[in-house]
PDB file of C-alpha atoms in Angstrom:
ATOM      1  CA  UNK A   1      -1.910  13.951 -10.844  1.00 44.00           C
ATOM      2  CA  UNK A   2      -0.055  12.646  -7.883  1.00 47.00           C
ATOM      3  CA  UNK A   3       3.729  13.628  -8.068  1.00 46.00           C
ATOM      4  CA  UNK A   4       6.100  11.158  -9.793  1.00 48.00           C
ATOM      5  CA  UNK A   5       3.299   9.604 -11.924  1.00 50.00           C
ATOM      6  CA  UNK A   6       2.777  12.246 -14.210  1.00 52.00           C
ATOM      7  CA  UNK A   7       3.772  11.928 -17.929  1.00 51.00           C
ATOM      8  CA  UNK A   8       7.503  12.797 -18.605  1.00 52.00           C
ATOM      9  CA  UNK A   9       6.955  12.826 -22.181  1.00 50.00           C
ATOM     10  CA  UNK A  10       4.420  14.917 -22.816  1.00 50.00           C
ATOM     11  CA  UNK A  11       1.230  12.609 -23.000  1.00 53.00           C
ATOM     12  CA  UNK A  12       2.874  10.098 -25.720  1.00 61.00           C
ATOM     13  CA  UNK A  13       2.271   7.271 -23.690  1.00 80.00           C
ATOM     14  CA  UNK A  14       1.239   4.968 -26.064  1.00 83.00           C
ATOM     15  CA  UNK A  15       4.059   2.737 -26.312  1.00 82.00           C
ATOM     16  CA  UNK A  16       3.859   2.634 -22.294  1.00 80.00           C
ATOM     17  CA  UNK A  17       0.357   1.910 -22.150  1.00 85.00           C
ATOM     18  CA  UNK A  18       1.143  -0.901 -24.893  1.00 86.00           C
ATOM     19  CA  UNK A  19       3.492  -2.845 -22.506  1.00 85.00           C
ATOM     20  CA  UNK A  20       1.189  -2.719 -19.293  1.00 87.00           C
ATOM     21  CA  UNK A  21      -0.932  -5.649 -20.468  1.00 90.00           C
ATOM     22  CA  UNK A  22       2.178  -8.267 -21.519  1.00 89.00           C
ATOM     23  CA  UNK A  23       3.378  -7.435 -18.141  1.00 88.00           C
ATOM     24  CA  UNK A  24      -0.303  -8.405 -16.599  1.00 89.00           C
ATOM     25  CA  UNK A  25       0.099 -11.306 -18.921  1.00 89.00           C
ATOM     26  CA  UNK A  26       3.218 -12.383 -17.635  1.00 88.00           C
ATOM     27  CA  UNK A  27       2.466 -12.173 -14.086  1.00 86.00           C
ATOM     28  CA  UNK A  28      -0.529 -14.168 -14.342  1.00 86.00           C
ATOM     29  CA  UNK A  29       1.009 -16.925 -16.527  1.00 82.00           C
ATOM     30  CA  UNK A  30       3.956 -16.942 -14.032  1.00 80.00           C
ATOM     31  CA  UNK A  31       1.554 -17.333 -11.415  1.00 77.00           C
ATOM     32  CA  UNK A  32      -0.980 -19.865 -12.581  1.00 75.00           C
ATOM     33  CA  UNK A  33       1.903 -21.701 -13.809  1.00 68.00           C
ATOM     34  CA  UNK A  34       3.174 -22.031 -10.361  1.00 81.00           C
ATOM     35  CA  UNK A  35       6.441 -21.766 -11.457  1.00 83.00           C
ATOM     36  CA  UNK A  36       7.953 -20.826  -7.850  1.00 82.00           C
ATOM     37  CA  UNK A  37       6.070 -24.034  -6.394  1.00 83.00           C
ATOM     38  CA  UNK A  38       7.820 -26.003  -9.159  1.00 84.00           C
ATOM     39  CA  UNK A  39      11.261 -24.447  -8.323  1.00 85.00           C
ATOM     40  CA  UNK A  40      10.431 -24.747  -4.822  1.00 85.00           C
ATOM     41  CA  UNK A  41       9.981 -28.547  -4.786  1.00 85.00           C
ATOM     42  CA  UNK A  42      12.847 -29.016  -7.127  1.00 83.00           C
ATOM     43  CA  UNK A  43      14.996 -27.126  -4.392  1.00 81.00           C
ATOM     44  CA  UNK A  44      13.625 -29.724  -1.937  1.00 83.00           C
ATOM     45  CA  UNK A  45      12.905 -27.884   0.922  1.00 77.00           C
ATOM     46  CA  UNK A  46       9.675 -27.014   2.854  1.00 79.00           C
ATOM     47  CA  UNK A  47       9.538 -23.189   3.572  1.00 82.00           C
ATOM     48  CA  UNK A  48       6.710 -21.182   2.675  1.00 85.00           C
ATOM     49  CA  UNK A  49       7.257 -18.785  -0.348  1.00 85.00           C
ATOM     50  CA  UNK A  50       8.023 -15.533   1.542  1.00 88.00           C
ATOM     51  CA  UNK A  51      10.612 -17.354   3.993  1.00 90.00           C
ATOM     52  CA  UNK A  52      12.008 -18.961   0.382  1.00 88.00           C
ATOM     53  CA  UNK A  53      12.630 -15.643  -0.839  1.00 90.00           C
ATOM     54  CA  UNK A  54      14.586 -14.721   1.798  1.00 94.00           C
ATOM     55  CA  UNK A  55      16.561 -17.235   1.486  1.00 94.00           C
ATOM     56  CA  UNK A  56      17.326 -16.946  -2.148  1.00 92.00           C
ATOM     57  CA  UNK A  57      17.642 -12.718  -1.728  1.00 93.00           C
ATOM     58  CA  UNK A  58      20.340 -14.150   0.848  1.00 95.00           C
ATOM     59  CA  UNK A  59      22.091 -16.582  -0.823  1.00 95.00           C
ATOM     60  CA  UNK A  60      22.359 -14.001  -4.396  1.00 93.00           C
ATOM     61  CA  UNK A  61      23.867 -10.953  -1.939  1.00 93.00           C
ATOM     62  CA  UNK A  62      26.969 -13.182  -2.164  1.00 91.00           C
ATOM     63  CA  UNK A  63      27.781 -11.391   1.266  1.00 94.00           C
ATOM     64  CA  UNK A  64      26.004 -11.903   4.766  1.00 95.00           C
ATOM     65  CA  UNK A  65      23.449  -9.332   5.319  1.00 95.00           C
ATOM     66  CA  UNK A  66      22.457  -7.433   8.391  1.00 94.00           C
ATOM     67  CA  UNK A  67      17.633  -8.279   8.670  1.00 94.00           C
ATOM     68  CA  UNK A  68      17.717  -4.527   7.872  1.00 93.00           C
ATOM     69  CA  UNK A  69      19.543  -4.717   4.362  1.00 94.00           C
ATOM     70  CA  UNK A  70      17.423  -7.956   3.592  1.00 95.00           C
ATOM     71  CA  UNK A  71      14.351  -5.906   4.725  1.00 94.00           C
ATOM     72  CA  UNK A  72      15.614  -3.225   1.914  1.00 90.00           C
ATOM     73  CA  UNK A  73      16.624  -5.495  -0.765  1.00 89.00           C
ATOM     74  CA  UNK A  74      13.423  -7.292  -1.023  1.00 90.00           C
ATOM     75  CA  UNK A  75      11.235  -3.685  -0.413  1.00 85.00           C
ATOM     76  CA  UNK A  76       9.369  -5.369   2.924  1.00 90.00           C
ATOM     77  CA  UNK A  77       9.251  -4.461   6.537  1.00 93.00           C
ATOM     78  CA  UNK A  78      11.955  -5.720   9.055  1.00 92.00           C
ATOM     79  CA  UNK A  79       9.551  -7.664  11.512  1.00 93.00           C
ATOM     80  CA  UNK A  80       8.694  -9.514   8.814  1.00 94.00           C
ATOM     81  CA  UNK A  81      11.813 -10.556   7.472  1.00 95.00           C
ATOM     82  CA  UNK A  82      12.726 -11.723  11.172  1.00 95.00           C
ATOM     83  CA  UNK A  83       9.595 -14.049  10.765  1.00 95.00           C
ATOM     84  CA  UNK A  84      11.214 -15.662   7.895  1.00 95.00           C
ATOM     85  CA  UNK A  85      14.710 -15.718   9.079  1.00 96.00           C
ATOM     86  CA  UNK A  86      13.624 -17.200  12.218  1.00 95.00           C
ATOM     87  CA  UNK A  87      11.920 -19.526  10.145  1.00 94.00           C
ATOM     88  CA  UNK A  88      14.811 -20.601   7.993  1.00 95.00           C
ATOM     89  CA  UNK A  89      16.943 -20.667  10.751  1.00 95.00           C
ATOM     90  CA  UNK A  90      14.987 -23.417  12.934  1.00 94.00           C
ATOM     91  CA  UNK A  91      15.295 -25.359   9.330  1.00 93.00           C
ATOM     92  CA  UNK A  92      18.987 -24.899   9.220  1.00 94.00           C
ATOM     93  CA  UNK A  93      18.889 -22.975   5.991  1.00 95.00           C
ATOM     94  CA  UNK A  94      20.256 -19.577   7.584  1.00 96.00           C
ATOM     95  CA  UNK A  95      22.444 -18.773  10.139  1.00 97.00           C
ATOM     96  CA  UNK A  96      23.742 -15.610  12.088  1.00 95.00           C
ATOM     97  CA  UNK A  97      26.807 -14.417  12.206  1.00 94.00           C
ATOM     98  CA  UNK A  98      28.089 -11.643  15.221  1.00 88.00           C
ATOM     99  CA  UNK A  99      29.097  -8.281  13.513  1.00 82.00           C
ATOM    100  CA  UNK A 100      32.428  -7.598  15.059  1.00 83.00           C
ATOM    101  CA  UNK A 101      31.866  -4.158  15.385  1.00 83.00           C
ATOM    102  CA  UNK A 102      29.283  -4.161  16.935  1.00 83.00           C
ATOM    103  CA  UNK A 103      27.838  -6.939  19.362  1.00 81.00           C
ATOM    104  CA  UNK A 104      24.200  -6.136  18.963  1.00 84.00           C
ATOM    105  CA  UNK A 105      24.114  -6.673  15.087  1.00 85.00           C
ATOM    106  CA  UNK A 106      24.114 -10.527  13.057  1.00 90.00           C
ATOM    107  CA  UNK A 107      24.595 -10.856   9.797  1.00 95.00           C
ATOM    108  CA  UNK A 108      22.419 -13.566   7.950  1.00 96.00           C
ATOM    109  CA  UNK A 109      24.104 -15.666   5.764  1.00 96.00           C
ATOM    110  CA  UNK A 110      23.389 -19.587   4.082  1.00 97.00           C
ATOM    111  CA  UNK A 111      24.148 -22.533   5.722  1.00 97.00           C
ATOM    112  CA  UNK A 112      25.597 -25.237   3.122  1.00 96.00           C
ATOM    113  CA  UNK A 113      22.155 -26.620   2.824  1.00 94.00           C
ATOM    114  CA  UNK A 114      20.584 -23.498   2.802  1.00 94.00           C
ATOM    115  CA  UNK A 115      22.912 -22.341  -0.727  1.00 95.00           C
ATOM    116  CA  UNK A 116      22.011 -25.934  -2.198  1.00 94.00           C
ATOM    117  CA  UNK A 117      18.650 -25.228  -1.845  1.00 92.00           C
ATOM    118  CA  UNK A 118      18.687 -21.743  -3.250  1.00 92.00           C
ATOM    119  CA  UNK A 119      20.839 -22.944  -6.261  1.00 92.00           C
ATOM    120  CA  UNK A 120      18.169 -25.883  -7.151  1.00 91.00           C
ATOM    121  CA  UNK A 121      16.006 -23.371  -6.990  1.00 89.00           C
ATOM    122  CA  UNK A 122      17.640 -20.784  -9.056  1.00 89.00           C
ATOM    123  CA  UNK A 123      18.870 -23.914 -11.506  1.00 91.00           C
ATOM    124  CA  UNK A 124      15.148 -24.817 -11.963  1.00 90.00           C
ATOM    125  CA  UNK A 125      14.062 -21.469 -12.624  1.00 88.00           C
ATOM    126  CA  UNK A 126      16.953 -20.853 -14.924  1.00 90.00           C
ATOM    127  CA  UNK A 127      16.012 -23.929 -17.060  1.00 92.00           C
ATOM    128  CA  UNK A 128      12.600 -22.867 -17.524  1.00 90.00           C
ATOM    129  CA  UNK A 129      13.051 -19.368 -18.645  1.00 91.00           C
ATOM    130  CA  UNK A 130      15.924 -20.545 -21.093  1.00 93.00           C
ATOM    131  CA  UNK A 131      13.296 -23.353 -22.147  1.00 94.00           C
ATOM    132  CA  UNK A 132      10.690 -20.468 -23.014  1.00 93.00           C
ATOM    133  CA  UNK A 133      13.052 -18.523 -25.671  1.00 95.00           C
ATOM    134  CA  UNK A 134      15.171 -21.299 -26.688  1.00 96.00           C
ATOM    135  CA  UNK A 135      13.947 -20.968 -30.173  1.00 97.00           C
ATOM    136  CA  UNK A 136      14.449 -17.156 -29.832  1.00 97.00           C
ATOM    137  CA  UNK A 137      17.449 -16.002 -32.034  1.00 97.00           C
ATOM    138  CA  UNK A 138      20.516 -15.026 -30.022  1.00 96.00           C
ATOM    139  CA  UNK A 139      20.395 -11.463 -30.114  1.00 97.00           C
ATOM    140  CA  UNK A 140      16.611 -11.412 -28.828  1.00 97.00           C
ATOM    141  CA  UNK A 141      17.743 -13.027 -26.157  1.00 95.00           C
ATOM    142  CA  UNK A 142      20.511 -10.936 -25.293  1.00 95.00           C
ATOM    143  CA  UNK A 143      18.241  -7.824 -25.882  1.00 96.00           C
ATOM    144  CA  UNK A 144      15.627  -9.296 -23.712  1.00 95.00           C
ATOM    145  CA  UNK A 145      18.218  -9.104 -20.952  1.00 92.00           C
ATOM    146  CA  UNK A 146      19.941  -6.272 -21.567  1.00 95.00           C
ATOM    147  CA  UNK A 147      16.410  -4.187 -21.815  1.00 94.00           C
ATOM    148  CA  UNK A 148      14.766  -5.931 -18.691  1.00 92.00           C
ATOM    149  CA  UNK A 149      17.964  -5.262 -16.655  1.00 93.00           C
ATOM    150  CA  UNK A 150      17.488  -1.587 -17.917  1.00 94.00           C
ATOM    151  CA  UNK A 151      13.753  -1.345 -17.496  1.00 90.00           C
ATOM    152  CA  UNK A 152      14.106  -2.679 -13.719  1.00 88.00           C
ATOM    153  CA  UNK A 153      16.555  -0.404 -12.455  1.00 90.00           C
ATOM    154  CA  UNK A 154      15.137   2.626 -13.877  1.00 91.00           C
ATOM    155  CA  UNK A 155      11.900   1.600 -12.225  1.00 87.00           C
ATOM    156  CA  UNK A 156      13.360   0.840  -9.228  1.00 83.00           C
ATOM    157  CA  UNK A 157      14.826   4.103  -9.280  1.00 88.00           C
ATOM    158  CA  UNK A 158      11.693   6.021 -10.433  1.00 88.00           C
ATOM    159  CA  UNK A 159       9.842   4.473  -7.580  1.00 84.00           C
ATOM    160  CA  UNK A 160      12.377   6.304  -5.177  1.00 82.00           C
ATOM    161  CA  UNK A 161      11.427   9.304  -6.247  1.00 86.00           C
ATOM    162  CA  UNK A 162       8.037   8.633  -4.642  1.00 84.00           C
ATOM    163  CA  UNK A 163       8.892   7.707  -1.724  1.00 73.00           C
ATOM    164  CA  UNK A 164      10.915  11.650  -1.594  1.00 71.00           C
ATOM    165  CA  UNK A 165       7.979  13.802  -2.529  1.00 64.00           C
TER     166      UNK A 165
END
């Protein structure tokens, strides 16, 4: 096996395994749903999807961020994230800002129209979700979030550990 995807348990998978297709069947209803289109229009601005993400990456960093932390945050390679800043930028959605420290360094950050956007965006998105489980009781839904958070980070971090062997 290749390192860091071998079994940690000791070949009791099964629960695992069990997940793997509800997460296929997510994606794909996600996708053929075109959810992001829909939040997309409702943010009312035309950007393709990867310059949108930027964007919304951005505006939820709550801080200006240097193209090399954006790069990081969203798991892509710089020259591409200067594509879509560049992008966003001739729409007035982003804008830089000089480091102070040191000249040769911006910072991205969202103009005002730029965090309206990603807020319709996120509002629209948002809605839907809470739409889906609405009939869920309460403490599903604040399971669902406390065990996605969970599962996300410690496959984040698990995925580090392949990029160190």
């Amino acid at each position: 096996m290749n390192a860091g995807l071998e079994d940690p348990v000791g070949g009791d998978d099964d629960q695992v395994l069990a997940v793997m297709p509800r997460l296929a069947q997510l994606s794909t209803a996600i996708s053929r749903g075109r959810l992001t289109e829909h939040a997309m229009d409702a943010a009312g601005i035309e950007a393709d999807r990867p310059a949108f993400s930027v964007l919304v990456s951005v505006h939820l960093a709550g801080a200006p961020l240097r193209i090399s932390e954006i790069a990081e945050k969203m798991q892509l390679v710089q020259p591409h994230v200067t594509r879509q800043v560049q992008q966003l930028e001739r729409r007035g959605l982003v804008r830089r800002i000089g480091d102070p420290h040191d000249r040769r360094v911006s910072f991205i950050e969202p103009t005002d129209e730029g965090r309206a956007a990603a807020d319709r965006y996120a509002r629209t998105l948002i809605g839907w979700f809470t739409g889906a489980i609405a009939h869920w009781p309460e403490q599903d839904r604040k399971d669902l979030g406390r065990l996605l958070a969970r599962f996300a980070d410690d496959v984040t971090a698990h995925l580090a550990t392949l990029d160190d062997t």
